Coordinates of C-alpha atoms and ligand atoms in Angstrom, one line a residue:
M686 CA 12.5 -18.9 -10.2
A687 CA 12.5 -15.2 -9.6
L688 CA 9.5 -14.5 -11.7
L689 CA 7.0 -16.8 -10.1
T690 CA 3.5 -17.4 -11.4
G691 CA 0.5 -16.8 -9.2
K692 CA 0.2 -20.6 -8.8
E693 CA 3.8 -20.9 -7.8
Y694 CA 3.4 -18.2 -5.2
V695 CA 0.5 -20.1 -3.7
E696 CA 2.6 -23.2 -3.6
S697 CA 5.4 -21.3 -2.0
L698 CA 3.2 -20.5 1.0
K699 CA 3.2 -24.1 1.9
E700 CA 6.8 -23.9 2.9
F701 CA 5.8 -21.6 5.9
S702 CA 3.6 -22.2 8.9
P703 CA 3.1 -18.8 10.5
E704 CA 1.2 -18.3 13.8
V705 CA -1.8 -16.4 12.4
Y706 CA -5.2 -15.8 14.1
I707 CA -8.3 -14.6 12.3
R708 CA -11.7 -14.0 13.9
G709 CA -10.3 -15.6 17.1
E710 CA -9.2 -18.8 15.5
R711 CA -5.7 -20.1 14.6
V712 CA -5.2 -20.4 10.9
Q713 CA -3.9 -23.8 9.9
Q714 CA -3.2 -23.2 6.2
V715 CA -2.8 -19.6 4.9
W716 CA -3.0 -20.7 1.3
S717 CA -6.4 -22.3 1.7
H718 CA -8.2 -20.4 4.5
P719 CA -11.5 -19.0 3.3
L720 CA -10.9 -15.7 5.1
L721 CA -7.5 -15.3 3.4
R722 CA -8.9 -16.2 -0.1
Q723 CA -9.0 -12.7 -1.4
T724 CA -5.6 -11.8 -0.1
V725 CA -3.9 -14.9 -1.6
N726 CA -5.8 -14.2 -4.9
H727 CA -4.7 -10.6 -4.8
I728 CA -1.0 -11.3 -4.3
A729 CA -1.1 -14.1 -6.9
A730 CA -2.7 -11.7 -9.4
G731 CA 0.3 -9.4 -8.8
Y732 CA 2.7 -12.2 -9.7
D733 CA 0.8 -13.0 -12.8
F734 CA 0.6 -9.4 -13.8
A735 CA 4.4 -9.3 -14.1
R736 CA 4.3 -12.2 -16.6
D737 CA 1.3 -11.0 -18.5
P738 CA 2.5 -10.5 -22.1
R739 CA 0.7 -7.1 -22.3
Y740 CA 2.7 -5.7 -19.4
R741 CA 5.8 -7.9 -19.1
A742 CA 8.2 -5.6 -20.9
S743 CA 7.8 -3.1 -18.1
A744 CA 6.3 -5.1 -15.2
A745 CA 9.2 -7.6 -15.2
V746 CA 12.7 -6.1 -14.9
Q747 CA 16.2 -7.6 -15.0
S748 CA 17.6 -7.1 -11.5
P749 CA 21.1 -5.6 -11.4
L750 CA 21.6 -7.6 -8.2
T751 CA 20.8 -11.1 -9.6
G752 CA 20.7 -10.7 -13.4
E753 CA 17.3 -12.4 -13.3
E754 CA 13.9 -11.0 -14.1
V755 CA 11.9 -9.9 -11.0
P756 CA 8.5 -8.3 -10.7
R757 CA 9.1 -4.6 -10.7
I758 CA 6.3 -3.4 -8.4
Q759 CA 7.1 -6.0 -5.8
L760 CA 10.9 -6.5 -5.8
H761 CA 12.9 -4.1 -7.9
I762 CA 15.0 -1.4 -6.1
Q763 CA 14.3 1.8 -8.1
E764 CA 17.5 3.3 -9.4
S765 CA 16.5 5.8 -12.1
L766 CA 13.9 8.2 -13.3
E767 CA 12.9 5.6 -15.9
D768 CA 12.3 3.1 -13.1
V769 CA 10.1 5.5 -11.2
V770 CA 8.1 6.5 -14.2
A771 CA 7.6 2.9 -15.3
K772 CA 6.4 1.9 -11.8
A773 CA 4.0 4.9 -11.6
K774 CA 2.4 3.9 -14.9
L775 CA 2.1 0.2 -13.8
T776 CA 0.8 1.2 -10.4
R777 CA -2.0 3.3 -12.0
E778 CA -2.9 0.4 -14.3
V779 CA -3.2 -2.1 -11.5
T780 CA -5.0 0.1 -8.9
G781 CA -7.4 1.2 -11.6
R782 CA -8.5 -2.5 -11.8
R783 CA -8.1 -4.0 -8.3
I784 CA -7.3 -1.2 -5.8
C785 CA -3.8 -2.2 -4.6
A786 CA -0.7 -2.8 -6.6
G787 CA 1.2 -4.5 -3.7
C788 CA 4.1 -2.0 -4.1
M789 CA 6.5 -3.6 -1.7
S790 CA 9.5 -2.6 -3.8
N791 CA 8.8 0.9 -2.4
M792 CA 9.5 -0.4 1.1
L793 CA 12.6 -2.2 0.0
S794 CA 13.9 0.9 -1.7
V795 CA 13.4 3.2 1.3
T796 CA 15.0 0.7 3.6
W797 CA 17.9 0.4 1.2
A798 CA 18.6 4.1 1.5
L799 CA 18.2 4.1 5.3
I800 CA 20.6 1.2 5.9
Y801 CA 23.2 2.8 3.6
D802 CA 23.0 6.0 5.6
I803 CA 23.4 4.2 8.9
D804 CA 26.6 2.5 7.7
Q805 CA 27.9 5.9 6.4
A806 CA 27.2 7.6 9.7
H807 CA 28.3 4.9 12.1
G808 CA 30.8 2.7 10.2
T809 CA 28.6 -0.3 10.7
K810 CA 28.3 -3.1 8.1
Y811 CA 24.6 -3.5 7.8
F812 CA 24.2 -2.5 4.1
P813 CA 25.9 -5.6 2.6
R814 CA 23.5 -7.7 4.8
F815 CA 20.5 -5.9 3.5
R816 CA 21.7 -6.2 -0.1
E817 CA 22.1 -10.0 0.4
F818 CA 18.6 -10.2 1.9
V819 CA 17.1 -8.4 -1.1
K820 CA 19.1 -10.6 -3.5
T821 CA 17.7 -13.7 -1.8
L822 CA 14.1 -12.3 -2.0
Q823 CA 14.6 -11.7 -5.7
R824 CA 16.1 -15.1 -6.3
K825 CA 13.3 -16.9 -4.5
G826 CA 10.5 -14.5 -5.7
Q827 CA 9.5 -13.9 -2.1
I828 CA 7.6 -10.8 -1.0
I829 CA 7.6 -8.9 2.3
A830 CA 5.1 -7.6 4.8
W831 CA 6.1 -4.1 5.9
G832 CA 6.3 -3.5 9.6
M833 CA 6.9 0.2 10.0
M834 CA 4.0 1.6 12.1
D835 CA 4.3 1.1 15.8
P836 CA 1.1 1.3 18.0
K837 CA 2.6 4.6 19.4
G838 CA 0.4 4.6 22.5
D839 CA 0.0 8.1 23.9
R840 CA 0.8 10.2 20.8
S841 CA 2.1 13.0 22.9
L842 CA 5.0 10.9 24.3
P843 CA 8.1 9.3 22.8
P844 CA 8.3 5.5 23.0
S845 CA 10.7 5.4 25.9
R846 CA 8.2 7.4 28.1
Q847 CA 5.1 5.3 27.5
K848 CA 3.6 3.9 30.7
R849 CA 3.1 0.5 29.1
P850 CA 5.5 0.2 26.2
A851 CA 4.1 -1.6 23.2
D852 CA 6.3 -0.3 20.3
L853 CA 8.8 -2.8 18.9
R854 CA 12.2 -2.6 20.7
I855 CA 15.4 -4.5 21.5
V856 CA 15.2 -6.2 24.8
G857 CA 18.2 -8.5 24.8
R858 CA 21.6 -9.1 23.2
K859 CA 23.1 -12.6 22.5
A860 CA 26.4 -13.5 21.0
D861 CA 24.8 -14.2 17.6
G862 CA 21.8 -11.8 17.5
I863 CA 19.2 -9.7 19.4
V864 CA 15.9 -10.4 21.0
V865 CA 13.0 -8.0 20.2
R866 CA 9.6 -7.5 21.8
G867 CA 6.6 -5.4 21.0
T868 CA 4.1 -4.8 18.2
K869 CA 3.8 -3.4 14.7
V870 CA 0.3 -2.5 13.5
H871 CA -1.5 -2.3 10.1
T872 CA 0.6 -5.0 8.5
T873 CA -1.1 -5.2 5.1
Y874 CA -1.1 -8.7 3.6
G875 CA 0.9 -9.8 6.6
P876 CA 0.1 -13.5 6.8
A877 CA 0.4 -14.1 3.1
A878 CA 3.9 -12.7 2.8
H879 CA 7.1 -14.7 3.1
Q880 CA 9.2 -12.4 5.2
V881 CA 8.6 -9.5 7.6
V882 CA 10.8 -6.4 7.4
V883 CA 10.7 -3.9 10.2
V884 CA 11.9 -0.3 10.4
P885 CA 11.3 2.6 12.8
C886 CA 8.4 4.9 12.1
R887 CA 9.5 8.2 13.6
A888 CA 12.3 10.4 14.9
L889 CA 13.9 9.0 18.0
D890 CA 15.9 10.5 20.9
P891 CA 18.9 8.9 22.7
E892 CA 16.6 7.5 25.4
D893 CA 14.7 5.7 22.6
K894 CA 17.7 3.9 21.2
D895 CA 16.3 0.5 21.9
Y896 CA 13.4 1.4 19.5
A897 CA 15.9 2.1 16.7
V898 CA 15.8 -1.3 15.1
S899 CA 15.5 -2.8 11.6
F900 CA 15.6 -6.4 10.6
A901 CA 14.0 -9.1 8.4
I902 CA 12.7 -12.5 9.6
P903 CA 10.7 -15.2 7.9
I904 CA 7.0 -15.1 8.5
D905 CA 7.0 -18.3 10.6
T906 CA 9.8 -17.2 13.0
Q907 CA 9.2 -18.5 16.6
G908 CA 7.4 -15.9 18.7
L909 CA 6.1 -13.9 15.7
K910 CA 2.3 -13.8 15.8
M911 CA -0.2 -12.1 13.6
I912 CA -3.8 -11.2 14.5
A913 CA -5.4 -10.7 11.1
R914 CA -8.5 -8.7 10.1
P915 CA -10.2 -10.2 7.1
S916 CA -10.3 -8.2 3.9
P917 CA -13.6 -6.3 3.5
G918 CA -15.3 -8.6 0.9
P919 CA -17.8 -11.4 1.5
I920 CA -16.5 -14.8 2.7
N921 CA -17.7 -16.7 -0.4
Q922 CA -16.9 -15.8 -4.0
T923 CA -20.0 -14.1 -5.5
E924 CA -20.9 -13.6 -9.2
M925 CA -22.8 -10.3 -9.2
E926 CA -22.3 -8.8 -5.8
S927 CA -19.0 -7.2 -4.6
P928 CA -17.3 -7.9 -7.9
L929 CA -14.0 -6.5 -6.6
S930 CA -14.0 -7.2 -3.0
S931 CA -15.2 -10.8 -3.3
R932 CA -12.1 -11.5 -5.4
F933 CA -9.3 -9.3 -4.3
L934 CA -7.8 -7.2 -1.5
G935 CA -5.8 -7.8 1.6
V936 CA -6.0 -8.7 5.2
E937 CA -4.5 -6.3 7.7
A938 CA -2.6 -7.7 10.7
M939 CA -1.4 -6.7 14.1
T940 CA 2.1 -8.2 14.2
I941 CA 3.3 -9.2 17.7
F942 CA 7.0 -10.0 18.4
E943 CA 7.0 -12.0 21.7
D944 CA 10.7 -12.1 22.5
V945 CA 11.7 -12.9 19.0
F946 CA 15.4 -13.8 18.2
V947 CA 16.8 -12.1 15.2
P948 CA 20.1 -13.6 13.9
E949 CA 23.0 -11.2 13.4
E950 CA 23.0 -11.4 9.6
K951 CA 19.4 -10.2 9.4
I952 CA 19.9 -7.1 11.6
F953 CA 20.1 -3.9 9.7
M954 CA 19.9 -1.3 12.4
C955 CA 20.6 -1.7 16.1
H956 CA 20.4 1.4 18.4
E957 CA 21.4 4.0 15.8
W958 CA 18.6 6.3 17.0
D959 CA 20.0 9.4 15.2
Q960 CA 19.2 7.8 11.8
A961 CA 15.6 6.8 12.5
L962 CA 14.0 10.0 11.1
K963 CA 15.6 9.2 7.7
L964 CA 13.1 6.4 7.1
P965 CA 9.9 8.4 7.4
L966 CA 11.6 11.1 5.3
Y967 CA 12.5 8.8 2.4
F968 CA 9.1 7.1 2.8
A969 CA 7.5 10.5 2.5
S970 CA 9.1 11.1 -0.9
L971 CA 9.2 7.7 -2.5
H972 CA 6.0 6.0 -1.3
R973 CA 3.9 9.1 -1.6
Q974 CA 5.0 9.7 -5.2
S975 CA 3.9 6.1 -5.9
K976 CA 0.7 6.7 -4.0
C977 CA -0.2 9.7 -6.2
A978 CA -0.3 7.2 -9.1
C979 CA -2.2 4.7 -7.0
S980 CA -4.9 7.2 -6.1
A981 CA -5.0 8.3 -9.8
G982 CA -5.9 4.6 -10.6
H983 CA -8.7 4.6 -8.0
T984 CA -10.1 7.7 -9.5
D985 CA -9.9 6.0 -13.0
L986 CA -12.0 3.2 -11.5
F987 CA -14.6 5.6 -10.2
I988 CA -14.7 7.4 -13.5
G989 CA -15.3 4.2 -15.5
T990 CA -17.9 2.9 -13.1
A991 CA -19.7 6.2 -13.0
A992 CA -19.8 6.6 -16.8
L993 CA -21.0 3.0 -17.2
A994 CA -23.6 3.5 -14.5
A995 CA -25.0 6.5 -16.4
E996 CA -25.1 4.4 -19.5
V997 CA -27.0 1.5 -18.1
N998 CA -29.4 4.0 -16.5
G999 CA -30.1 5.4 -20.1
L1000 CA -28.0 8.6 -19.7
T1001 CA -24.7 9.6 -21.2
M1002 CA -21.9 12.2 -21.0
K1003 CA -24.3 14.5 -22.9
V1004 CA -26.1 15.2 -19.6
S1005 CA -24.3 18.3 -18.4
H1006 CA -24.1 17.6 -14.7
I1007 CA -22.9 14.0 -15.3
R1008 CA -20.3 15.3 -17.8
D1009 CA -19.1 18.0 -15.4
K1010 CA -18.7 15.6 -12.5
I1011 CA -16.9 12.9 -14.6
T1012 CA -14.7 15.6 -16.2
E1013 CA -13.8 16.9 -12.7
M1014 CA -12.8 13.4 -11.7
M1015 CA -10.7 13.0 -14.9
M1016 CA -8.9 16.2 -14.1
A1017 CA -8.3 15.1 -10.5
A1018 CA -6.9 11.7 -11.7
E1019 CA -4.6 13.4 -14.2
T1020 CA -3.4 16.0 -11.6
A1021 CA -2.5 13.3 -9.1
F1022 CA -0.7 11.3 -11.8
G1023 CA 1.0 14.5 -13.1
C1024 CA 2.3 15.0 -9.6
S1025 CA 3.6 11.5 -9.5
L1026 CA 5.5 12.0 -12.8
G1027 CA 6.6 15.6 -11.8
A1028 CA 8.0 14.3 -8.5
A1029 CA 9.9 11.7 -10.4
L1030 CA 11.3 14.2 -12.9
E1031 CA 12.5 16.5 -10.1
G1032 CA 13.9 13.6 -8.1
K1033 CA 17.5 12.8 -7.2
K1034 CA 19.7 9.7 -6.8
H1035 CA 20.5 9.0 -3.2
P1036 CA 24.2 7.9 -2.7
S1037 CA 22.9 4.4 -2.1
G1038 CA 21.7 4.2 -5.7
V1039 CA 18.0 4.6 -4.9
F1040 CA 16.2 7.2 -7.0
L1041 CA 14.2 9.4 -4.6
P1042 CA 11.3 11.5 -6.1
D1043 CA 10.8 15.2 -5.1
P1044 CA 9.0 15.2 -1.7
V1045 CA 7.3 18.6 -2.2
I1046 CA 5.5 17.7 -5.4
A1047 CA 4.7 14.1 -4.2
N1048 CA 3.2 15.3 -0.9
S1049 CA 1.2 18.1 -2.6
G1050 CA -0.2 15.7 -5.1
L1051 CA -1.2 13.1 -2.5
N1052 CA -2.8 15.7 -0.2
F1053 CA -4.8 17.0 -3.2
I1054 CA -6.1 13.6 -4.3
R1055 CA -6.9 12.5 -0.8
S1056 CA -9.0 15.6 -0.3
R1057 CA -11.1 14.7 -3.4
M1058 CA -12.0 11.2 -2.3
G1059 CA -15.2 12.1 -0.4
T1060 CA -16.4 14.2 -3.3
H1061 CA -15.7 11.4 -5.8
L1062 CA -17.7 8.9 -3.6
S1063 CA -20.6 11.4 -3.6
Y1064 CA -20.4 11.7 -7.4
L1065 CA -20.7 8.0 -7.8
H1066 CA -23.8 7.9 -5.6
D1067 CA -25.2 10.8 -7.4
I1068 CA -24.6 9.4 -10.9
A1069 CA -25.5 5.8 -10.2
G1070 CA -28.6 6.6 -8.2
G1071 CA -30.2 5.3 -5.1
L1072 CA -30.3 1.7 -6.2
L1073 CA -26.6 1.6 -5.5
S1074 CA -27.6 1.4 -1.8
T1075 CA -31.1 -0.2 -2.0
M1076 CA -31.2 -2.8 -4.8
P1077 CA -32.1 -6.4 -4.0
T1078 CA -29.3 -8.8 -3.5
E1079 CA -27.7 -11.4 -5.7
A1080 CA -29.6 -14.1 -3.9
D1081 CA -32.9 -12.5 -4.8
W1082 CA -31.8 -12.2 -8.4
N1083 CA -31.0 -15.9 -8.4
H1084 CA -34.4 -16.8 -6.7
P1085 CA -36.7 -18.5 -9.3
Q1086 CA -39.8 -16.7 -8.2
L1087 CA -38.3 -13.3 -7.5
R1088 CA -36.1 -12.7 -10.6
K1089 CA -39.0 -11.8 -12.9
Y1090 CA -40.1 -8.9 -10.6
I1091 CA -36.6 -7.6 -10.3
D1092 CA -36.1 -8.0 -14.1
E1093 CA -39.3 -6.1 -14.9
S1094 CA -38.9 -3.4 -12.4
L1095 CA -35.3 -2.6 -12.6
Q1096 CA -34.6 -2.4 -16.3
G1097 CA -32.8 0.8 -17.4
S1098 CA -31.5 1.6 -20.8
P1099 CA -32.9 -0.8 -23.5
K1100 CA -29.4 -1.3 -24.7
Y1101 CA -28.6 -3.3 -21.6
T1102 CA -30.3 -6.2 -19.8
T1103 CA -31.5 -5.8 -16.3
E1104 CA -28.8 -8.2 -15.2
E1105 CA -26.1 -6.1 -16.9
R1106 CA -27.4 -3.0 -15.2
L1107 CA -27.4 -4.8 -11.8
K1108 CA -23.8 -5.9 -12.3
V1109 CA -22.7 -2.4 -13.0
L1110 CA -24.7 -1.0 -10.0
N1111 CA -23.1 -3.7 -7.9
L1112 CA -19.6 -2.5 -8.9
A1113 CA -20.7 1.0 -7.9
Q1114 CA -22.0 -0.4 -4.6
D1115 CA -18.8 -2.2 -3.9
L1116 CA -16.8 1.0 -4.5
A1117 CA -19.2 3.5 -2.8
A1118 CA -21.5 1.7 -0.3
S1119 CA -19.8 -1.3 1.2
R1120 CA -17.1 -2.4 3.6
L1121 CA -14.7 -1.9 0.8
T1122 CA -15.7 1.8 0.7
G1123 CA -14.5 2.2 4.2
T1124 CA -11.3 0.3 3.6
L1125 CA -10.7 2.4 0.5
M1126 CA -11.2 5.5 2.5
G1127 CA -8.7 4.3 5.1
F1128 CA -6.3 3.3 2.3
T1129 CA -6.6 6.8 0.8
I1130 CA -6.4 8.9 3.9
N1131 CA -4.1 7.0 6.3
A1132 CA -2.0 4.5 4.4
A1133 CA 1.3 6.2 3.6
G1134 CA 0.9 8.6 6.6
S1135 CA -1.9 10.9 7.7
P1136 CA -2.7 14.0 5.6
V1137 CA -1.1 16.5 8.0
T1138 CA 2.2 14.9 7.4
N1139 CA 1.9 15.9 3.7
Q1140 CA 1.5 19.5 4.9
I1141 CA 4.4 19.3 7.2
V1142 CA 6.7 18.1 4.4
V1143 CA 5.6 20.8 2.0
R1144 CA 5.8 23.6 4.6
N1145 CA 9.3 22.5 5.6
L1146 CA 10.7 22.0 2.2
Y1147 CA 9.0 24.5 -0.1
D1148 CA 11.4 27.4 -0.8
L1149 CA 9.4 30.1 0.9
E1150 CA 12.4 32.4 1.4
K1151 CA 13.0 32.6 -2.3
R1152 CA 9.4 33.6 -2.9
I1153 CA 9.5 36.3 -0.2
Q1154 CA 12.7 37.7 -1.8
V1155 CA 11.0 37.8 -5.2
A1156 CA 8.1 39.7 -3.7
K1157 CA 10.5 42.1 -2.1
E1158 CA 12.3 42.6 -5.4
I1159 CA 9.1 43.4 -7.2
V1160 CA 8.0 46.1 -4.6
G1161 CA 11.6 47.4 -4.3
M1162 CA 12.2 46.4 -0.7
K1163 CA 15.8 45.9 0.4
S1164 CA 16.7 42.5 1.8
L1165 CA 17.8 42.6 5.5
Ligands
FAD2359 C1 -5.3 0.5 4.8 C2 -4.0 0.8 5.5 C3 -2.9 0.0 5.2 C4 -1.6 0.3 5.9 N1 -0.6 -0.5 5.7 C5 0.5 -0.4 6.4 C6 1.6 -1.3 6.3 O1 1.6 -2.3 5.5 N2 2.7 -1.2 7.1 C7 2.8 -0.2 8.0 O2 3.8 -0.1 8.8 N3 1.8 0.7 8.2 C8 0.7 0.6 7.4 N4 -0.4 1.5 7.6 C9 -0.2 2.5 8.6 C10 -0.3 4.0 8.2 O3 1.0 4.4 7.7 C11 -0.8 4.8 9.4 O4 -2.1 4.4 9.7 C12 -0.6 6.3 9.3 O5 0.7 6.6 9.2 C13 -1.3 7.0 10.5 O6 -0.8 6.5 11.7 P1 -1.8 6.1 12.8 O7 -2.8 5.1 12.2 O8 -1.0 5.6 14.0 O9 -2.6 7.4 13.2 P2 -2.1 8.5 14.1 O10 -0.7 8.8 13.9 O11 -2.6 8.3 15.5 O12 -2.9 9.7 13.5 C14 -4.3 10.1 13.9 C15 -4.3 11.7 13.9 O13 -3.5 12.1 15.0 C16 -2.5 13.1 14.5 N5 -1.3 12.9 15.3 C17 -0.7 11.7 15.6 N6 0.4 12.0 16.4 C18 0.4 13.3 16.6 C19 1.3 14.2 17.3 N7 2.3 13.7 18.1 N8 1.0 15.5 17.3 C20 0.0 16.0 16.6 N9 -0.9 15.2 15.9 C21 -0.7 13.9 15.9 C22 -2.4 12.7 13.0 O14 -1.9 13.7 12.2 C23 -3.8 12.3 12.7 O15 -4.5 13.4 12.3 C24 -1.6 1.3 6.9 C25 -2.7 2.1 7.2 C26 -3.9 1.8 6.5 C27 -5.1 2.6 6.9

């Protein structure tokens, strides 16, 4: 059962009845709700990808925990350089086609390392519980929603000093578990996952110990509510318009824990405030290395779309400014991917068994590719032309009286029909002039932590002292 088909995933959602709201209404059936269509499609496509004969040799991996095949991107704990490289390649392949690879194995891997450290530091017995949890996920082929980010309120204050605390925290102890209250925000895919895993999102002080909590619960646990924001595409499936966002992408959710009971066997951290910072540190190395490959894939998508838009407009890579812009994007994609591979190569195995990429290279690469996003969007507008923002809609194209005007007026290269040209320009529009554009920008800039956090990691870990010593040696200065 571990390697579900997309269809089996959709069926599996019927076993859960989570409390989900979308556009002010209670969702009755996640698997069939029109505003969750793209999300369910997207996750299902991720399951099918692992079984696709073209990718299966790498995309499905035999789990050392269960001995069964599991989807690598979603469920495998990364243990080796080979694992990290394979995942980076697959991630680029998927994000270059449909934006998000659904890389929840990253989250399981960083949590794996965190929980191990907690046991080492405190003599607790959380790690065997977490290992059992991951095994069960793998056996059932279930995926998680990731609840790391707290609302954080006034950013200048720690959680315990907020006037109206909203971050997730422990509010009660029972003989067989804990009670938690508060919120996690930005829960990507939330309602369409099977389980929710939460972890702290920042360093904590002794006064914040109630906020030092990690656990997993099924998506339909009593008291757990999600307020979901629909994915950016149109409600109905379209043929020509929004070719990506009408099919794929995910809802985002605000995840509320209203006095939720968490049974003992699903608690992985409970008050160990001194270990909380480990999670964002491991996340900053592992997930950002993966994100370099993810953003390389987005850049690939921009490159292919821009080059095809030039073609349907009757131009080619022979036009120097088009060639230069597309080449610049190619180099940016390869630089980001190179950082993903380089960070893997310089990585180390954590004592828990997780392979952690080098944080300095990963954060440098991610910061670089993030900073190119605006320019790449402008290149797509520039190369595709103004129709990207102004062309008539699909409904006009399908109108019996209007089509002939559009067909005559908007032809481009004689090698392509007007309809083909419009399809390509609609893909460019989906990427560069739509609600998807904004989401993609948010995805690039904020998902995986804001850009300044890349700088903080690099500044703290780059070996500056060594470089100063070398400079001193060259000019003949004595070390103090
Ligand atoms: C599309 C998308 C998907 C996401 N998916 C998930 C998910 O599945 N699960 C999850 O847990 N999270 C997810 N995130 C959350 C993401 O990790 C955060 O958005 C990101 O870490 C930034 O945090 P924030 O949104 O609270 O912004 P803030 O932290 O408020 O940042 C805003 C600005 O304030 C600055 N800032 C903040 N605090 C301070 C401070 N104390 N001192 C100085 N400067 C400060 C930041 O550097 C930044 O410039 C997702 C985000 C996006 C956009």
